[in-house]
Short mmCIF file of C-alpha atoms in Angstrom, two decimals:
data_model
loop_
_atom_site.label_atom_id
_atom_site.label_comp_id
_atom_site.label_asym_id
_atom_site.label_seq_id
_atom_site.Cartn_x
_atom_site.Cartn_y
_atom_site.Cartn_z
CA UNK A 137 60.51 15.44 1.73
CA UNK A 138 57.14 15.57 -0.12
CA UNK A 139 57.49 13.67 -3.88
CA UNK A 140 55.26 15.88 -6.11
CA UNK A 141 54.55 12.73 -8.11
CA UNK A 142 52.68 11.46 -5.49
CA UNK A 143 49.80 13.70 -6.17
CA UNK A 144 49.33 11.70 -9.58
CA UNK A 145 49.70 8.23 -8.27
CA UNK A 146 46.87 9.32 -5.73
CA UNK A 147 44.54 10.88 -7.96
CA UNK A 148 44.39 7.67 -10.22
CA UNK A 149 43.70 5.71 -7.57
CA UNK A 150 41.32 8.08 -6.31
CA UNK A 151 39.39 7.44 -9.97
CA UNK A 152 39.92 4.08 -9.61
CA UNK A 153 38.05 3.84 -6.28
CA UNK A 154 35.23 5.67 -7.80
CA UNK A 155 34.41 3.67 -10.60
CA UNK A 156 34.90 0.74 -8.35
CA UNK A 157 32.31 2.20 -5.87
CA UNK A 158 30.02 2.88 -8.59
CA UNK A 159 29.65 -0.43 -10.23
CA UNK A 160 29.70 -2.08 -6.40
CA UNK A 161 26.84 0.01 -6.03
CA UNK A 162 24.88 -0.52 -9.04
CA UNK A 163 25.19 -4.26 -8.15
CA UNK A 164 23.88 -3.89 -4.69
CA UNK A 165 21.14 -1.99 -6.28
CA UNK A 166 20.23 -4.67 -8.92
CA UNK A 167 20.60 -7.93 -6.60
CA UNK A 168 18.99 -6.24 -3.31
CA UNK A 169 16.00 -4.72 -5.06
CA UNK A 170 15.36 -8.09 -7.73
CA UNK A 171 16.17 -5.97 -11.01
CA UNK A 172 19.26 -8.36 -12.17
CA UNK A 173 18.43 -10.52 -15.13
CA UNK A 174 20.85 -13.32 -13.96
CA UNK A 175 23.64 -13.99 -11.48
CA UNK A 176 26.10 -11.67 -10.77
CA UNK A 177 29.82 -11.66 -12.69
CA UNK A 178 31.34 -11.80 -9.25
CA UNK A 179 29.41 -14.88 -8.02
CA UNK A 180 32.65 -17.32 -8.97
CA UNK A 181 31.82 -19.60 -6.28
CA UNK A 182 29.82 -20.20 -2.53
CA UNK A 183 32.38 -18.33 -0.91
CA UNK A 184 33.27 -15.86 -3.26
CA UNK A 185 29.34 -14.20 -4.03
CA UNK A 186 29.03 -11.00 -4.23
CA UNK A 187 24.74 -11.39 -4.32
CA UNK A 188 25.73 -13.07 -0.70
CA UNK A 189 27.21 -10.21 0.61
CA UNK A 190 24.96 -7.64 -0.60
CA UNK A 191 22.03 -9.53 0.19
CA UNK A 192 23.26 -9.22 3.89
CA UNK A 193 22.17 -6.72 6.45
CA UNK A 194 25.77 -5.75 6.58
CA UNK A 195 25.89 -4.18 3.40
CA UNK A 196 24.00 -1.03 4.71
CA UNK A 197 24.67 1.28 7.11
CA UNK A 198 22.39 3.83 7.96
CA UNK A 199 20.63 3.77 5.10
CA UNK A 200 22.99 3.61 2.61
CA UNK A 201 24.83 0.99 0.98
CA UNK A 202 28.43 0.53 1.65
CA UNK A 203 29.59 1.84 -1.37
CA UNK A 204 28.07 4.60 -1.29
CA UNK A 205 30.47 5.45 1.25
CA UNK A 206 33.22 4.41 -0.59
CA UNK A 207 31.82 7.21 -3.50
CA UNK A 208 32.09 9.70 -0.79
CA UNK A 209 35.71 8.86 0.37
CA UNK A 210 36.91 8.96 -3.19
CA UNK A 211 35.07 11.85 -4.16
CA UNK A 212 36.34 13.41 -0.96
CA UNK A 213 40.22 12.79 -1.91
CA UNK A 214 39.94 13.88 -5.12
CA UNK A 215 37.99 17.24 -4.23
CA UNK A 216 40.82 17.69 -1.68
CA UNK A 217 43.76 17.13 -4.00
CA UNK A 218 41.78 19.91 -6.57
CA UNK A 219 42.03 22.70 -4.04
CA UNK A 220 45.51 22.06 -3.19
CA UNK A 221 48.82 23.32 -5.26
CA UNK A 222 52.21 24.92 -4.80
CA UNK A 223 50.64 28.44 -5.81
CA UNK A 224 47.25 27.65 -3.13
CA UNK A 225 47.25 28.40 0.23
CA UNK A 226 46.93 24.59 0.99
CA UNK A 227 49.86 23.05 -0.75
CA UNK A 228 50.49 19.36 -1.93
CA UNK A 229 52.43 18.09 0.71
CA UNK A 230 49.69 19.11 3.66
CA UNK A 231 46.31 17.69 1.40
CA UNK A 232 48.79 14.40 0.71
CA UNK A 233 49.02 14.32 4.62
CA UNK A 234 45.22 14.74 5.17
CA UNK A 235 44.68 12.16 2.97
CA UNK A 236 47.03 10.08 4.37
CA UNK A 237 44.80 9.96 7.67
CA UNK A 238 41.83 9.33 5.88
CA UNK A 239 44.04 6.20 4.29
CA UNK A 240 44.77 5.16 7.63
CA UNK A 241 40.46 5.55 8.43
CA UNK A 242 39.87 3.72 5.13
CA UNK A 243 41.97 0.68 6.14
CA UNK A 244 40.60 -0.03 9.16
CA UNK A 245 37.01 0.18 8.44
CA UNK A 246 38.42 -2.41 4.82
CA UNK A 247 39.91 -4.36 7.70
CA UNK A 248 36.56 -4.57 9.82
CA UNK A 249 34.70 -4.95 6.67
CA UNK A 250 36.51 -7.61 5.79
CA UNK A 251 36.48 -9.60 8.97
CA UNK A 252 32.60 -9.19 8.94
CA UNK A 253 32.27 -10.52 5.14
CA UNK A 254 34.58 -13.28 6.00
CA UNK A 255 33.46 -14.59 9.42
CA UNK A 256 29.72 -13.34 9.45
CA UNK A 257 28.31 -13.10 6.33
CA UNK A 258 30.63 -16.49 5.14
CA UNK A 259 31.01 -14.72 1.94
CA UNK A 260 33.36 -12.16 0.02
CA UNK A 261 32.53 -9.67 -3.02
CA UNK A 262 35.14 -9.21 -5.46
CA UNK A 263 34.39 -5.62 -5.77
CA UNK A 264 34.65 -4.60 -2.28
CA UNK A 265 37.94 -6.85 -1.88
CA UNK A 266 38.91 -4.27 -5.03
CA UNK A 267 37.81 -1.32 -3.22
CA UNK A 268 39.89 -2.48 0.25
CA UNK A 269 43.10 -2.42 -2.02
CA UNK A 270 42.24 0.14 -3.38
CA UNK A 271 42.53 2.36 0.08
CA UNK A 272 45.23 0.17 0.88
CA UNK A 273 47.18 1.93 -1.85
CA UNK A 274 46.14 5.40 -1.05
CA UNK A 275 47.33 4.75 2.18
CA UNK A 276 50.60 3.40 1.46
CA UNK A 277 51.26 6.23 -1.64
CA UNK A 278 50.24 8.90 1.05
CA UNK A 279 52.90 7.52 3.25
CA UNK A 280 55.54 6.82 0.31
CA UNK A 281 55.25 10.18 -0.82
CA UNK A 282 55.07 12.36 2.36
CA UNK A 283 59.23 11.17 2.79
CA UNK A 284 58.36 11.12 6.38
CA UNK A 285 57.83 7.90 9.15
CA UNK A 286 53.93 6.60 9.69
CA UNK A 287 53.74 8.64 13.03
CA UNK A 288 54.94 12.24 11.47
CA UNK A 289 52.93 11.48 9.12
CA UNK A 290 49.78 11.09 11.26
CA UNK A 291 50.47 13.56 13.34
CA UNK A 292 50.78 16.10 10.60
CA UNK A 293 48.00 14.74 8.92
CA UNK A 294 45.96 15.18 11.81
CA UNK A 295 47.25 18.97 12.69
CA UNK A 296 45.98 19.56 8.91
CA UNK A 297 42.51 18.20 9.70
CA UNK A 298 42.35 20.47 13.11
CA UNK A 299 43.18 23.69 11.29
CA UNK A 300 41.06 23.21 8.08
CA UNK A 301 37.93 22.96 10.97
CA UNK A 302 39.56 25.98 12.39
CA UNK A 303 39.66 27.18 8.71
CA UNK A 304 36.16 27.14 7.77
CA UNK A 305 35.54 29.86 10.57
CA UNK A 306 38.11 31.85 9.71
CA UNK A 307 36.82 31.76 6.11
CA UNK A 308 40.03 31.14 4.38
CA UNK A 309 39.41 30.18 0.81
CA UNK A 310 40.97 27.40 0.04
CA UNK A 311 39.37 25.75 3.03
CA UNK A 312 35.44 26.94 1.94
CA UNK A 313 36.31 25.39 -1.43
CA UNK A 314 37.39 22.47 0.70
CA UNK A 315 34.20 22.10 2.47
CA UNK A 316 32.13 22.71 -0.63
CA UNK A 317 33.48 19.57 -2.44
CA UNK A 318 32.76 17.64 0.51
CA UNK A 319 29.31 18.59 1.11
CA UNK A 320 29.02 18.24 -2.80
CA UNK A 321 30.37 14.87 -2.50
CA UNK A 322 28.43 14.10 0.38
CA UNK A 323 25.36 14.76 -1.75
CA UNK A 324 26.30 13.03 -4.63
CA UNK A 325 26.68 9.82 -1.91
CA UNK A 326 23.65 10.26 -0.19
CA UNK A 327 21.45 10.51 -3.68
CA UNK A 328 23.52 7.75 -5.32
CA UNK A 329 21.51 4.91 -4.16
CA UNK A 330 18.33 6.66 -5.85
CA UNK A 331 20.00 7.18 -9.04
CA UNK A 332 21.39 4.00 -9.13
CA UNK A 333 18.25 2.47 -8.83
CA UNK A 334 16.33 4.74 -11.82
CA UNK A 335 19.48 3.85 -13.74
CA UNK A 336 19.41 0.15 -13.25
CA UNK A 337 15.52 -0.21 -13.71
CA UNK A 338 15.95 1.29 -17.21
CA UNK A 339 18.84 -0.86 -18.12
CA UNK A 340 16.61 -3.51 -17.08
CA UNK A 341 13.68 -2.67 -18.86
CA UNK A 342 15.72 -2.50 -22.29
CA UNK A 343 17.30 -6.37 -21.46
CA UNK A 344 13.67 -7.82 -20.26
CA UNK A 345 12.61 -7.74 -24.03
CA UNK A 346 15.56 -10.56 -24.55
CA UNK A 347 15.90 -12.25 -21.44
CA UNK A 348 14.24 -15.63 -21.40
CA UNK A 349 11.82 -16.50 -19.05
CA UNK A 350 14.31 -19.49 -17.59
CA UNK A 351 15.68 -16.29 -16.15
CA UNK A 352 12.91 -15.70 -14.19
CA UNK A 353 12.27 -19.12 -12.91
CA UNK A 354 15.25 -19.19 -11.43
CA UNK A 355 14.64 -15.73 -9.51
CA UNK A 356 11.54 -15.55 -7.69
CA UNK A 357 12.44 -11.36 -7.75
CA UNK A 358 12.38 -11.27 -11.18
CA UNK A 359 9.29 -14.18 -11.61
CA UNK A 360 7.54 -11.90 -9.87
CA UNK A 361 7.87 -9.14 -11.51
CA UNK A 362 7.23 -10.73 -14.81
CA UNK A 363 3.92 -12.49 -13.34
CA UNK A 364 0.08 -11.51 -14.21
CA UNK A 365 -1.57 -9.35 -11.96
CA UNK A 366 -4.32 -11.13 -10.36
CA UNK A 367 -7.74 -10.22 -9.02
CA UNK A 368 -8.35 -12.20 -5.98
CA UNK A 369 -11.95 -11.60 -4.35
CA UNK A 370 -11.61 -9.78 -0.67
CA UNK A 371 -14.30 -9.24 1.77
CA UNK A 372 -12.56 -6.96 4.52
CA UNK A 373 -15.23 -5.37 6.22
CA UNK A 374 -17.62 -8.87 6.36
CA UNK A 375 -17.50 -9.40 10.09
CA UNK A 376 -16.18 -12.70 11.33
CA UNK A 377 -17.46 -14.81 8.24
CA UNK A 378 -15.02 -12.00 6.03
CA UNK A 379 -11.57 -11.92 5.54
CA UNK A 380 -9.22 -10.88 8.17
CA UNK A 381 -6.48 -8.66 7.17
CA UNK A 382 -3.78 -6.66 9.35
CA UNK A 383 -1.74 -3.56 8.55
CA UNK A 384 -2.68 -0.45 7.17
CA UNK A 385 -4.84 -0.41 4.57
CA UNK A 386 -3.78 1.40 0.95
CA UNK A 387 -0.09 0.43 2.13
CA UNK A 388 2.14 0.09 -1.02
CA UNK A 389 3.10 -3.81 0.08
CA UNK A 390 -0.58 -5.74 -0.26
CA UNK A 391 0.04 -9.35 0.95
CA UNK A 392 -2.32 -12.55 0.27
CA UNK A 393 -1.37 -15.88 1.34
CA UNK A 394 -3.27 -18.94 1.45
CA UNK A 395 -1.55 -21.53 4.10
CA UNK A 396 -2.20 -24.78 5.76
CA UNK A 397 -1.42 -25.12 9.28
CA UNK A 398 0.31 -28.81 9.14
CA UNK A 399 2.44 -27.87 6.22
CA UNK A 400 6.46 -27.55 7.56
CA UNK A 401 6.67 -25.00 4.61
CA UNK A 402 4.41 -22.64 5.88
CA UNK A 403 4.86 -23.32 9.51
CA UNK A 404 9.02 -22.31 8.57
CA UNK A 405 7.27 -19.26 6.54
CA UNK A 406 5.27 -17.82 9.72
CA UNK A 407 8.32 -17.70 11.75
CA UNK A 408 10.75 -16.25 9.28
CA UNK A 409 8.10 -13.93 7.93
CA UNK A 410 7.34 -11.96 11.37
CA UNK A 411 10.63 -9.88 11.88
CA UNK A 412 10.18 -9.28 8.04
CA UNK A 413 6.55 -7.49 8.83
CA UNK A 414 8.33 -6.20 11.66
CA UNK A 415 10.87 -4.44 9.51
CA UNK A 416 8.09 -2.92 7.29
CA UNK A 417 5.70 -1.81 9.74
CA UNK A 418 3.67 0.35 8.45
CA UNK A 419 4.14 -0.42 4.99
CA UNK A 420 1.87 -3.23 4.32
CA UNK A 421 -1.55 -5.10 4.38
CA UNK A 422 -1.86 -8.83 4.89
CA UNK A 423 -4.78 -10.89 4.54
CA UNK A 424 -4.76 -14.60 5.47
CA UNK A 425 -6.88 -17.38 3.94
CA UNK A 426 -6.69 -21.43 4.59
CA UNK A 427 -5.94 -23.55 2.44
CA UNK A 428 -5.84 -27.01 4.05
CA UNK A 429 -4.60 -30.33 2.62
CA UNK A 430 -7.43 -31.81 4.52
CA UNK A 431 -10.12 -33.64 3.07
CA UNK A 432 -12.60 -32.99 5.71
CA UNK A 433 -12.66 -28.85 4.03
CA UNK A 434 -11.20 -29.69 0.47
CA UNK A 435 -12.87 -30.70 -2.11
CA UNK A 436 -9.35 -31.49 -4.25
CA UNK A 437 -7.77 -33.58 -1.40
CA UNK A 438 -9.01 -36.82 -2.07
CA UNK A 439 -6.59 -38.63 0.87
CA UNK A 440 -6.19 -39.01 4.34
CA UNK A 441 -3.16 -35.85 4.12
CA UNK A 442 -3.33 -32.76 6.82
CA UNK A 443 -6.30 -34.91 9.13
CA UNK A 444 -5.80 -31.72 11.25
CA UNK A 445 -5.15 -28.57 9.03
CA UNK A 446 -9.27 -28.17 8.27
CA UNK A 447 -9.65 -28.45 12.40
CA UNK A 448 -7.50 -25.94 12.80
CA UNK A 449 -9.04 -23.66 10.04
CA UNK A 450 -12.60 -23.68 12.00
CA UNK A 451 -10.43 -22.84 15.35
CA UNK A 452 -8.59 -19.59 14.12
CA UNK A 453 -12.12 -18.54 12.52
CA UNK A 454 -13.86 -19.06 16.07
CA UNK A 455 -11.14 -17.57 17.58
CA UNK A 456 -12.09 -14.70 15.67
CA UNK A 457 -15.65 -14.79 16.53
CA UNK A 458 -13.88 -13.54 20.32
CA UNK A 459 -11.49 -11.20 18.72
CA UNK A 460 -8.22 -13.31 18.45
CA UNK A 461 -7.84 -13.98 15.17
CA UNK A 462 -4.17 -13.40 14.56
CA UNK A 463 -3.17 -14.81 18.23
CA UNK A 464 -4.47 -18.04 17.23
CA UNK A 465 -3.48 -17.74 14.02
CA UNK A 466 0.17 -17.44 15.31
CA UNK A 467 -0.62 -20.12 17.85
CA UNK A 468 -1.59 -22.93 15.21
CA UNK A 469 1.32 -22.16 12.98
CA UNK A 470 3.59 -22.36 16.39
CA UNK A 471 1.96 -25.18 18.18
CA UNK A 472 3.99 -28.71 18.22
CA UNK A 473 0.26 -30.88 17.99
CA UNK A 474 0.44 -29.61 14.73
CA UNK A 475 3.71 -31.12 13.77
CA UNK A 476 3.19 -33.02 10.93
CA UNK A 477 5.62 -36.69 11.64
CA UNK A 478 3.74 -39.55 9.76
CA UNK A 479 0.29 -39.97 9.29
CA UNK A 480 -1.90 -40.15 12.41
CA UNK A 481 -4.47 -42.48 13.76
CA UNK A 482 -7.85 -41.80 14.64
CA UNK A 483 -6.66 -41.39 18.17
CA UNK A 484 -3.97 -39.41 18.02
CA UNK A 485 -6.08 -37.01 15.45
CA UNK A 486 -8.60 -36.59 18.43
CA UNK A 487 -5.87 -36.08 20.88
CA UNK A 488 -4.44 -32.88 18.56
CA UNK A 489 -7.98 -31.41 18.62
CA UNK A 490 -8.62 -32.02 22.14
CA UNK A 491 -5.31 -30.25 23.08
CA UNK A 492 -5.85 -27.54 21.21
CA UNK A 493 -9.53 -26.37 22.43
CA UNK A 494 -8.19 -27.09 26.12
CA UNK A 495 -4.61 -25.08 25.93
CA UNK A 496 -4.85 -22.94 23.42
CA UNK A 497 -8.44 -21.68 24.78
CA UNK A 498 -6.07 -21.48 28.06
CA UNK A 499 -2.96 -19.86 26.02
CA UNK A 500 -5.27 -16.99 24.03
CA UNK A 501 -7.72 -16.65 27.15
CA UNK A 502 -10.51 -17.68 25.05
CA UNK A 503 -13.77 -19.00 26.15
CA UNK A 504 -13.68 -22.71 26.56
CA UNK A 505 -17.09 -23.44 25.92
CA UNK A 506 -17.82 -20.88 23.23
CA UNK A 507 -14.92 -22.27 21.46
CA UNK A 508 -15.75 -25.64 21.43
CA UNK A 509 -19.48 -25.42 20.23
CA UNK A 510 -18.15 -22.76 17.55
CA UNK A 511 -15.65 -25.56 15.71
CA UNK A 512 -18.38 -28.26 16.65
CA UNK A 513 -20.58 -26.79 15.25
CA UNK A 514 -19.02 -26.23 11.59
CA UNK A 515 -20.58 -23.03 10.96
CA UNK A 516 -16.88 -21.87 9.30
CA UNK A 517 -16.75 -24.57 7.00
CA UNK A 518 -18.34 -22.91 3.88
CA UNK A 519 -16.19 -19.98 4.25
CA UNK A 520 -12.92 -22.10 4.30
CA UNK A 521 -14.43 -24.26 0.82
CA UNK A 522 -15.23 -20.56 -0.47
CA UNK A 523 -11.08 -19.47 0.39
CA UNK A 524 -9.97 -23.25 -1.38
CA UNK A 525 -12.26 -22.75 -4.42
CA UNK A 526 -10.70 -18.59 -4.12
CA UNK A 527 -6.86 -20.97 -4.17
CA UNK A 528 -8.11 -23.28 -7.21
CA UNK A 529 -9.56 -20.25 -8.97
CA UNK A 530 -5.91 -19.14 -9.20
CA UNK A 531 -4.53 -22.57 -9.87
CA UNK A 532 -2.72 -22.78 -6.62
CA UNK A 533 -0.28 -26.13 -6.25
CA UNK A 534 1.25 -25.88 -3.59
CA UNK A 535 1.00 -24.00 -0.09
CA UNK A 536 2.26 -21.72 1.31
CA UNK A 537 1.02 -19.40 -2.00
CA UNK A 538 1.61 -15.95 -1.73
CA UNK A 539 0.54 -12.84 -3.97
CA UNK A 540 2.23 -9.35 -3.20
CA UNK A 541 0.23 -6.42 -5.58
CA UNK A 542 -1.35 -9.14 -6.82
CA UNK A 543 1.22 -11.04 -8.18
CA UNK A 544 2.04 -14.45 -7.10
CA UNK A 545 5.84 -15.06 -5.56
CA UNK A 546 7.08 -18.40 -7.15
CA UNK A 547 9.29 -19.33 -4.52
CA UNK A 548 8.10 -17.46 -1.35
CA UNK A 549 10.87 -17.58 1.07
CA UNK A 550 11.56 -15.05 3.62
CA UNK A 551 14.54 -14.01 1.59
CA UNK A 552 12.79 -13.39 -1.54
CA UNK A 553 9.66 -11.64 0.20
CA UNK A 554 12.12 -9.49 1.60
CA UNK A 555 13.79 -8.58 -1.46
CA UNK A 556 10.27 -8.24 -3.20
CA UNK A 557 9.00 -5.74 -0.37
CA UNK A 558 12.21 -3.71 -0.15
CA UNK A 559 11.60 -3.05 -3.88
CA UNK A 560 9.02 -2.19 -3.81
CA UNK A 561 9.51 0.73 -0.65
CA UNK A 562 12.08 1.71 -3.34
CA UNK A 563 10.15 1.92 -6.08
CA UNK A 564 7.56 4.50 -3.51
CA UNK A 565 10.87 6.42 -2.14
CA UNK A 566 10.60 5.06 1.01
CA UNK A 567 13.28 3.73 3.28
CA UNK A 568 13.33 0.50 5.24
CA UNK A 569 16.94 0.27 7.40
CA UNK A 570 16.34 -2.11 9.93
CA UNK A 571 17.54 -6.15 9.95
CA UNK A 572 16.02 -9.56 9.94
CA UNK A 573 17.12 -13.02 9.59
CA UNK A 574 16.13 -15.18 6.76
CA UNK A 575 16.01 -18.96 5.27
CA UNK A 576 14.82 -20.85 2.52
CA UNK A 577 11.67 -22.57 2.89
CA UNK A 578 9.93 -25.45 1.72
CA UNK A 579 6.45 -26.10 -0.06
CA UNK A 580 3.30 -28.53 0.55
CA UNK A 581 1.99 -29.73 -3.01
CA UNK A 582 -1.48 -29.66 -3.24
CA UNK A 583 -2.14 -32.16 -6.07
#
């Protein structure tokens, strides 16, 4: 027999699961899209971080954050238990049983979600542990108060679901006003995100006057944001002695980096950048300038350091000269000769070079001989001075040195270009769901 207290018990968790959903969401929003002034109140430890967990790929599906969804379930409960009543045509005791089934929904998908924070991600948020007990509760009042066993209780709940679709044809009342609160709900989920994020970039705005800029240091998101636009000379459309850019130009993500080719920082930084640019296809431009810790180019490098890097500046330029710009470029970055491990002699300097005009003319289908009098030559090397006195100009220390919108990123790992890019697409109202795998990278000082 139904317990008409049940109804109560339900509906406060209902609220409960709301609010919960809410705030979960607002802190996805802050964390994934770099507008948090500091470290989350749920980050008590490694394993207990909720920035972890919302920083992972698994916190969105289709789109939209998990708690978003969470909004919607609770929303959906308590729109249900609103159109339902002794005196309505769908009473207490039949809502309590649909609910019951979306319980039983709810604590599998808490179950999964847990197993995938715990085993995958390596990490748990407090807030979404909150919003698993949460449904664990609705389920287990649904049950408690329907006076019946888990399988009547299913079954009935299920029998409700079938003939509330079989409602909405019929255009019973009750069942309309059903369907309106969960479209309405559905809604309110789907715009959430949005909303969330206006909201949060105004709360952030009124704390940025009295955060200290320690804050920032420690967040490349937020250094970032805080940082001085810059105005870095380009020369696109200059032929091969220009600047070579990819991407569509006027895209809302403008990229800039100045690398060397022997540094492990920005060798780890090529590899974990290109299923990043992968993700935002579309959405950005990229230019590329060297920046070797080489002697032979640099003016600033006043050590043997990098005997290679300025080499294998001239060979992506002459690559260029044949239309393979970015193949080489990806080659150098990629190629083990270039492995910085020690400092190299004279011979094994020339035996780097050597290998790379042979094979990599071979691996990019270059011409051999064209390739080899265009580095020889040194026509290149004024333009790579002209892109290290571009680096100094801007007081750059260390490579790799990137500038997104023409603001430097003080820590440029993958991670925190990917944060910086996603908000970005926010900021323009445009979507970017698909994954990629990211680590923290290292740096090459330059003096």
């Amino acid at each position: 027999m139904y317990l008409t207290s049940t109804k109560t018990y339900v509906r406060i968790l209902a609220l409960l699961g709301a609010a919960i959903s809410t705030l979960a969401l607002y802190e996805h929003v802050v964390y994934r899209y770099g507008l948090a002034t500091g470290p989350s109140f749920c980050n008590i430890s490694q394993h207990i971080n909720c920035e972890a967990v919302n920083a992972s790929d698994w916190s969105v599906f289709f789109g939209l954050p998990i708690a978003a969804y969470g909004l919607f379930f609770f929303g959906a409960v308590l729109g249900l238990l609103w159109v339902s009543g002794p005196t309505r045509r769908l009473s207490d005791a039949r809502a309590n049983q649909v609910v019951f089934v979306g319980g039983v929904v709810g604590s599998l998908v808490s179950i999964l979600l847990l197993a995938i924070s715990e085993f995958l991600i390596g990490a748990l948020c407090l807030l979404c542990v909150g919003l698993y007990l949460v449904t664990f509760l609705v389920l287990a009042a649904t049950w408690w108060g329907s006076g019946q066993g888990f399988r009547t209780t299913l079954v009935g709940g299920l029998r409700e679901l079938v003939g509330f679709v079989f409602g909405i044809f019929r255009g019973e009342r009750a069942t309309l006003a059903g369907t309106i609160s969960l479209l309405l709900w559905g809604m309110v989920a789907a715009l959430s995100p949005v909303v969330t994020f206006n909201v949060a970039k105004i709360v952030a705005g009124t704390r940025s006057a009295g955060v200290h800029s320690d804050h920032a240091e420690r967040d490349p998101v937020a250094a970032w944001r805080a940082a001085q636009v810059e105005q870095i000379p380009l020369s696109i459309d200059s032929g091969a002695s220009g600047d070579y850019a990819k991407g569509v130009s006027g895209s809302p993500i403008q990229i800039i980096e100045f690398a060397d080719f022997e540094c492990p920082g920005c060798r780890l930084l090529y590899s974990d950048l290109q299923p990043i640019l992968a993700k935002y296809e579309g959405k950005y431009h990229f230019v590329f300038k060297n920046y070797p810790l080489d002697s032979a180019c640099n003016p600033g490098i006043t050590r043997k350091f990098h005997r290679n890097s300025c080499f294998a500046a001239y060979f992506i330029r002459c690559a260029g000269e044949q239309g393979r710009f970015w193949e080489a470029l990806g080659y150098a970055f990629t190629d083990p000769a270039l492995e910085r491990d020690g400092e190299l002699d004279d011979v094994q300097v020339q035996s780097v070079r050597d290998s790379m005009l042979s094979l990599g003319a071979s691996v990019l289908s270059l011409d051999p001989e064209a390739l080899r009098e265009c580095v020889v030559s040194g026509r290149y090397l004024a333009r790579i001075r002209e892109e290290v006195k571009q680096g100094d100009d801007l007081h750059l220390q260390s490579t790799p040195s990137i500038w997104v919108n023409g603001r430097k990123v003080e820590r440029p790992t993958a991670e925190a270009l990917d944060r910086i890019f996603a908000l970005i697409v926010a900021e323009q109202g445009v979507s970017a769901d698909s994954g990629a795998s990211v680590s923290n990278i290292g740096s090459d000082t330059v003096k």
